[in-house]
Amino acid sequence: MEDHGGGWSIKDPNEDTEWNDVLRKFGILPPKEEPKDEIEEMVLRLQKEEEVKPYERMSLEELKEAEDDFDEADRKAIEMYRQQRLLEWKCLQRRQKYGELREISGEQYVKEVTNAPEDVWVIIHLYRSSIPMCLLVNEHLSQLARKFSEAKFVKASVNSCIHSYHDRCLPTILVYKTGEIKARFIGVAECGGMYLKVEELEWKLAEVGAIESDLEENPKKGIINMMTLSMQNISVRENINTKSSDVLKPHIT
């Protein structure tokens, strides 16, 4: 026991001391907690496991084989469970399949892009390695491919896809879904400018629905607002200068 100024308190009511035994005898302390037996704990664990439906421990193949052994209610639950497992499996397969910016050739374009699975967004970058902006976009897309592995990110040298494609149209980013172009960013300006940041490119792709970003607002919003304000100031100054010039003009009668 310890004295805390206002009275005595028990340091450890489960401690094996003569004093604690006396207090338990007079009902001041509750009976000492006995440690659970290992066998008892194992039985409790097994009982808890029995509460789990047997089909929740089965693979998709085992579920199909044992389908006749369940009643109607279980069959409905099994179907929902099977769909959930299939979805999880597809997501896993997709993560294993994508997750990087892959190089493809013009010959692979239709197979890899146009004929991609209907539920997959495809982002393809047509580039030329001699153009610095293309290299920057490739770097950003590599990061986004790792972050958004459910989408398919590919790049292709424009020389292998389109003959005589003009440099002013590069970089070119095309966004596909169900074999159709859903969005396109052609040239430096549309792709975000020479000082493009990865967050800005992420926002562009999220706006067209290709990825689900956690960005809450356009990272370039502040810059756009400053440019708008600057243009407004220029417009105001031009109006003032015009009016001043009109005042100074001689009136000819």
GROMACS .gro file of C-alpha atoms in nm:
model
  253
    1MET     CA    1   0.000   0.000   0.000
    2GLU     CA    2   0.108   0.360  -0.064
    3ASP     CA    3   0.018   0.683   0.114
    4HIS     CA    4  -0.086   0.958  -0.135
    5GLY     CA    5  -0.164   1.218   0.129
    6GLY     CA    6  -0.539   1.174   0.114
    7GLY     CA    7  -0.536   0.807   0.221
    8TRP     CA    8  -0.397   0.470   0.134
    9SER     CA    9  -0.422   0.311  -0.209
   10ILE     CA   10  -0.344  -0.035  -0.340
   11LYS     CA   11  -0.037  -0.047  -0.561
   12ASP     CA   12  -0.134  -0.373  -0.737
   13PRO     CA   13  -0.456  -0.551  -0.630
   14ASN     CA   14  -0.346  -0.870  -0.808
   15GLU     CA   15  -0.009  -0.883  -0.635
   16ASP     CA   16   0.049  -1.189  -0.413
   17THR     CA   17   0.087  -1.030  -0.070
   18GLU     CA   18  -0.050  -1.120   0.273
   19TRP     CA   19  -0.214  -0.779   0.298
   20ASN     CA   20  -0.400  -0.825  -0.034
   21ASP     CA   21  -0.515  -1.171   0.082
   22VAL     CA   22  -0.659  -1.012   0.399
   23LEU     CA   23  -0.839  -0.744   0.196
   24ARG     CA   24  -0.982  -1.008  -0.038
   25LYS     CA   25  -1.101  -1.211   0.261
   26PHE     CA   26  -1.301  -0.916   0.393
   27GLY     CA   27  -1.437  -0.833   0.048
   28ILE     CA   28  -1.245  -0.507   0.017
   29LEU     CA   29  -1.062  -0.634  -0.292
   30PRO     CA   30  -1.228  -0.843  -0.563
   31PRO     CA   31  -1.110  -1.202  -0.614
   32LYS     CA   32  -0.774  -1.229  -0.783
   33GLU     CA   33  -0.791  -1.261  -1.163
   34GLU     CA   34  -0.666  -1.601  -1.268
   35PRO     CA   35  -0.461  -1.613  -1.590
   36LYS     CA   36  -0.647  -1.779  -1.875
   37ASP     CA   37  -0.543  -2.126  -1.957
   38GLU     CA   38  -0.378  -2.165  -2.299
   39ILE     CA   39  -0.625  -2.439  -2.392
   40GLU     CA   40  -0.916  -2.216  -2.293
   41GLU     CA   41  -0.780  -1.934  -2.509
   42MET     CA   42  -0.740  -2.171  -2.802
   43VAL     CA   43  -1.099  -2.294  -2.761
   44LEU     CA   44  -1.227  -1.935  -2.757
   45ARG     CA   45  -1.029  -1.856  -3.072
   46LEU     CA   46  -1.166  -2.163  -3.249
   47GLN     CA   47  -1.520  -2.073  -3.146
   48LYS     CA   48  -1.471  -1.726  -3.291
   49GLU     CA   49  -1.343  -1.872  -3.615
   50GLU     CA   50  -1.650  -2.094  -3.636
   51GLU     CA   51  -1.863  -1.778  -3.647
   52VAL     CA   52  -1.705  -1.698  -3.986
   53LYS     CA   53  -1.905  -1.839  -4.274
   54PRO     CA   54  -1.723  -2.137  -4.427
   55TYR     CA   55  -1.738  -1.988  -4.776
   56GLU     CA   56  -1.536  -1.686  -4.658
   57ARG     CA   57  -1.236  -1.917  -4.624
   58MET     CA   58  -1.275  -2.070  -4.970
   59SER     CA   59  -1.110  -1.986  -5.299
   60LEU     CA   60  -1.322  -1.907  -5.606
   61GLU     CA   61  -1.269  -2.263  -5.735
   62GLU     CA   62  -1.372  -2.419  -5.402
   63LEU     CA   63  -1.684  -2.201  -5.394
   64LYS     CA   64  -1.792  -2.330  -5.734
   65GLU     CA   65  -1.738  -2.692  -5.636
   66ALA     CA   66  -1.928  -2.661  -5.306
   67GLU     CA   67  -2.214  -2.448  -5.440
   68ASP     CA   68  -2.473  -2.730  -5.408
   69ASP     CA   69  -2.395  -2.778  -5.038
   70PHE     CA   70  -2.540  -2.439  -4.935
   71ASP     CA   71  -2.900  -2.326  -4.893
   72GLU     CA   72  -3.067  -2.042  -5.088
   73ALA     CA   73  -2.969  -1.770  -4.839
   74ASP     CA   74  -2.609  -1.886  -4.843
   75ARG     CA   75  -2.610  -1.899  -5.222
   76LYS     CA   76  -2.708  -1.533  -5.243
   77ALA     CA   77  -2.441  -1.442  -4.992
   78ILE     CA   78  -2.191  -1.657  -5.182
   79GLU     CA   79  -2.270  -1.480  -5.509
   80MET     CA   80  -2.210  -1.140  -5.347
   81TYR     CA   81  -1.893  -1.273  -5.187
   82ARG     CA   82  -1.777  -1.420  -5.520
   83GLN     CA   83  -1.830  -1.087  -5.697
   84GLN     CA   84  -1.632  -0.913  -5.426
   85ARG     CA   85  -1.348  -1.163  -5.457
   86LEU     CA   86  -1.350  -1.127  -5.838
   87LEU     CA   87  -1.331  -0.749  -5.808
   88GLU     CA   88  -1.042  -0.777  -5.563
   89TRP     CA   89  -0.868  -1.022  -5.796
   90LYS     CA   90  -0.912  -0.791  -6.096
   91CYS     CA   91  -0.776  -0.497  -5.899
   92LEU     CA   92  -0.477  -0.704  -5.793
   93GLN     CA   93  -0.415  -0.818  -6.152
   94ARG     CA   94  -0.438  -0.460  -6.274
   95ARG     CA   95  -0.192  -0.336  -6.013
   96GLN     CA   96   0.048  -0.607  -6.118
   97LYS     CA   97  -0.003  -0.527  -6.487
   98TYR     CA   98   0.027  -0.148  -6.475
   99GLY     CA   99   0.208   0.084  -6.234
  100GLU     CA  100   0.477   0.204  -6.474
  101LEU     CA  101   0.518   0.413  -6.788
  102ARG     CA  102   0.573   0.158  -7.064
  103GLU     CA  103   0.725   0.216  -7.408
  104ILE     CA  104   0.526   0.091  -7.704
  105SER     CA  105   0.577   0.111  -8.080
  106GLY     CA  106   0.342   0.230  -8.350
  107GLU     CA  107   0.265  -0.132  -8.437
  108GLN     CA  108   0.141  -0.195  -8.082
  109TYR     CA  109  -0.078   0.119  -8.072
  110VAL     CA  110  -0.410  -0.047  -8.159
  111LYS     CA  111  -0.356  -0.343  -7.927
  112GLU     CA  112  -0.221  -0.148  -7.628
  113VAL     CA  113  -0.430   0.168  -7.658
  114THR     CA  114  -0.739   0.140  -7.879
  115ASN     CA  115  -0.819  -0.219  -7.780
  116ALA     CA  116  -0.734  -0.186  -7.410
  117PRO     CA  117  -0.995  -0.326  -7.163
  118GLU     CA  118  -1.309  -0.113  -7.162
  119ASP     CA  119  -1.284  -0.030  -6.792
  120VAL     CA  120  -0.926   0.098  -6.819
  121TRP     CA  121  -0.820   0.455  -6.883
  122VAL     CA  122  -0.518   0.479  -7.112
  123ILE     CA  123  -0.285   0.778  -7.117
  124ILE     CA  124  -0.041   0.781  -7.407
  125HIS     CA  125   0.235   1.034  -7.464
  126LEU     CA  126   0.363   1.086  -7.817
  127TYR     CA  127   0.710   1.227  -7.778
  128ARG     CA  128   1.037   1.310  -7.945
  129SER     CA  129   1.347   1.265  -7.727
  130SER     CA  130   1.515   1.574  -7.875
  131ILE     CA  131   1.245   1.799  -7.723
  132PRO     CA  132   1.312   1.890  -7.355
  133MET     CA  133   0.943   1.933  -7.273
  134CYS     CA  134   0.877   1.575  -7.386
  135LEU     CA  135   1.141   1.446  -7.146
  136LEU     CA  136   0.981   1.644  -6.863
  137VAL     CA  137   0.637   1.500  -6.941
  138ASN     CA  138   0.781   1.146  -6.949
  139GLU     CA  139   0.933   1.203  -6.606
  140HIS     CA  140   0.602   1.327  -6.462
  141LEU     CA  141   0.402   1.045  -6.622
  142SER     CA  142   0.641   0.790  -6.471
  143GLN     CA  143   0.560   0.925  -6.125
  144LEU     CA  144   0.186   0.932  -6.194
  145ALA     CA  145   0.194   0.576  -6.333
  146ARG     CA  146   0.333   0.452  -6.000
  147LYS     CA  147   0.081   0.655  -5.802
  148PHE     CA  148  -0.225   0.562  -6.012
  149SER     CA  149  -0.158   0.201  -6.104
  150GLU     CA  150  -0.520   0.138  -6.203
  151ALA     CA  151  -0.467   0.351  -6.514
  152LYS     CA  152  -0.248   0.248  -6.807
  153PHE     CA  153   0.035   0.488  -6.888
  154VAL     CA  154   0.230   0.437  -7.211
  155LYS     CA  155   0.462   0.642  -7.431
  156ALA     CA  156   0.554   0.609  -7.797
  157SER     CA  157   0.809   0.781  -8.014
  158VAL     CA  158   0.607   0.991  -8.253
  159ASN     CA  159   0.831   0.878  -8.541
  160SER     CA  160   0.697   0.523  -8.501
  161CYS     CA  161   0.332   0.636  -8.504
  162ILE     CA  162   0.287   0.941  -8.726
  163HIS     CA  163   0.507   1.052  -9.015
  164SER     CA  164   0.594   1.422  -9.050
  165TYR     CA  165   0.439   1.516  -8.714
  166HIS     CA  166   0.538   1.876  -8.645
  167ASP     CA  167   0.748   1.963  -8.341
  168ARG     CA  168   0.509   2.242  -8.240
  169CYS     CA  169   0.248   1.973  -8.166
  170LEU     CA  170   0.476   1.802  -7.913
  171PRO     CA  171   0.439   1.688  -7.649
  172THR     CA  172   0.104   1.527  -7.732
  173ILE     CA  173  -0.092   1.353  -7.456
  174LEU     CA  174  -0.398   1.153  -7.558
  175VAL     CA  175  -0.644   1.006  -7.307
  176TYR     CA  176  -0.844   0.699  -7.416
  177LYS     CA  177  -1.136   0.504  -7.270
  178THR     CA  178  -1.333   0.228  -7.446
  179GLY     CA  179  -1.126   0.280  -7.759
  180GLU     CA  180  -1.215   0.649  -7.794
  181ILE     CA  181  -1.017   0.966  -7.733
  182LYS     CA  182  -1.171   1.138  -7.431
  183ALA     CA  183  -0.919   1.423  -7.404
  184ARG     CA  184  -0.610   1.555  -7.578
  185PHE     CA  185  -0.334   1.797  -7.484
  186ILE     CA  186  -0.134   1.906  -7.788
  187GLY     CA  187   0.174   2.124  -7.770
  188VAL     CA  188   0.365   2.288  -7.487
  189ALA     CA  189   0.092   2.534  -7.384
  190GLU     CA  190  -0.191   2.278  -7.361
  191CYS     CA  191   0.030   2.035  -7.172
  192GLY     CA  192   0.099   2.299  -6.907
  193GLY     CA  193   0.400   2.502  -7.019
  194MET     CA  194   0.776   2.461  -6.996
  195TYR     CA  195   0.771   2.472  -6.615
  196LEU     CA  196   0.501   2.207  -6.579
  197LYS     CA  197   0.485   2.043  -6.236
  198VAL     CA  198   0.373   1.687  -6.177
  199GLU     CA  199   0.080   1.806  -5.962
  200GLU     CA  200  -0.044   2.024  -6.249
  201LEU     CA  201  -0.037   1.730  -6.489
  202GLU     CA  202  -0.213   1.516  -6.227
  203TRP     CA  203  -0.488   1.779  -6.205
  204LYS     CA  204  -0.531   1.784  -6.584
  205LEU     CA  205  -0.574   1.407  -6.600
  206ALA     CA  206  -0.809   1.408  -6.301
  207GLU     CA  207  -1.027   1.677  -6.460
  208VAL     CA  208  -1.099   1.451  -6.760
  209GLY     CA  209  -1.167   1.152  -6.532
  210ALA     CA  210  -0.861   0.942  -6.616
  211ILE     CA  211  -0.743   0.924  -6.253
  212GLU     CA  212  -0.892   0.988  -5.909
  213SER     CA  213  -0.671   1.250  -5.751
  214ASP     CA  214  -0.676   1.368  -5.390
  215LEU     CA  215  -0.585   1.722  -5.498
  216GLU     CA  216  -0.855   1.962  -5.378
  217GLU     CA  217  -0.785   2.246  -5.621
  218ASN     CA  218  -0.586   2.329  -5.932
  219PRO     CA  219  -0.220   2.374  -5.827
  220LYS     CA  220  -0.192   2.641  -6.097
  221LYS     CA  221  -0.491   2.834  -5.964
  222GLY     CA  222  -0.276   3.094  -5.787
  223ILE     CA  223  -0.068   3.156  -6.099
  224ILE     CA  224  -0.382   3.186  -6.314
  225ASN     CA  225  -0.535   3.435  -6.069
  226MET     CA  226  -0.216   3.645  -6.072
  227MET     CA  227  -0.209   3.644  -6.452
  228THR     CA  228  -0.577   3.745  -6.466
  229LEU     CA  229  -0.517   4.027  -6.218
  230SER     CA  230  -0.213   4.143  -6.415
  231MET     CA  231  -0.414   4.148  -6.740
  232GLN     CA  232  -0.690   4.345  -6.568
  233ASN     CA  233  -0.437   4.600  -6.442
  234ILE     CA  234  -0.291   4.635  -6.792
  235SER     CA  235  -0.643   4.686  -6.932
  236VAL     CA  236  -0.721   4.953  -6.669
  237ARG     CA  237  -0.394   5.139  -6.744
  238GLU     CA  238  -0.468   5.130  -7.116
  239ASN     CA  239  -0.815   5.276  -7.057
  240ILE     CA  240  -0.671   5.553  -6.838
  241ASN     CA  241  -0.405   5.634  -7.098
  242THR     CA  242  -0.668   5.642  -7.372
  243LYS     CA  243  -0.887   5.881  -7.174
  244SER     CA  244  -0.588   6.101  -7.091
  245SER     CA  245  -0.495   6.120  -7.457
  246ASP     CA  246  -0.851   6.214  -7.547
  247VAL     CA  247  -0.842   6.499  -7.296
  248LEU     CA  248  -0.515   6.634  -7.438
  249LYS     CA  249  -0.637   6.622  -7.798
  250PRO     CA  250  -0.720   6.969  -7.940
  251HIS     CA  251  -1.086   7.026  -8.017
  252ILE     CA  252  -1.128   7.131  -8.380
  253THR     CA  253  -1.444   7.325  -8.455
   0.00000   0.00000   0.00000
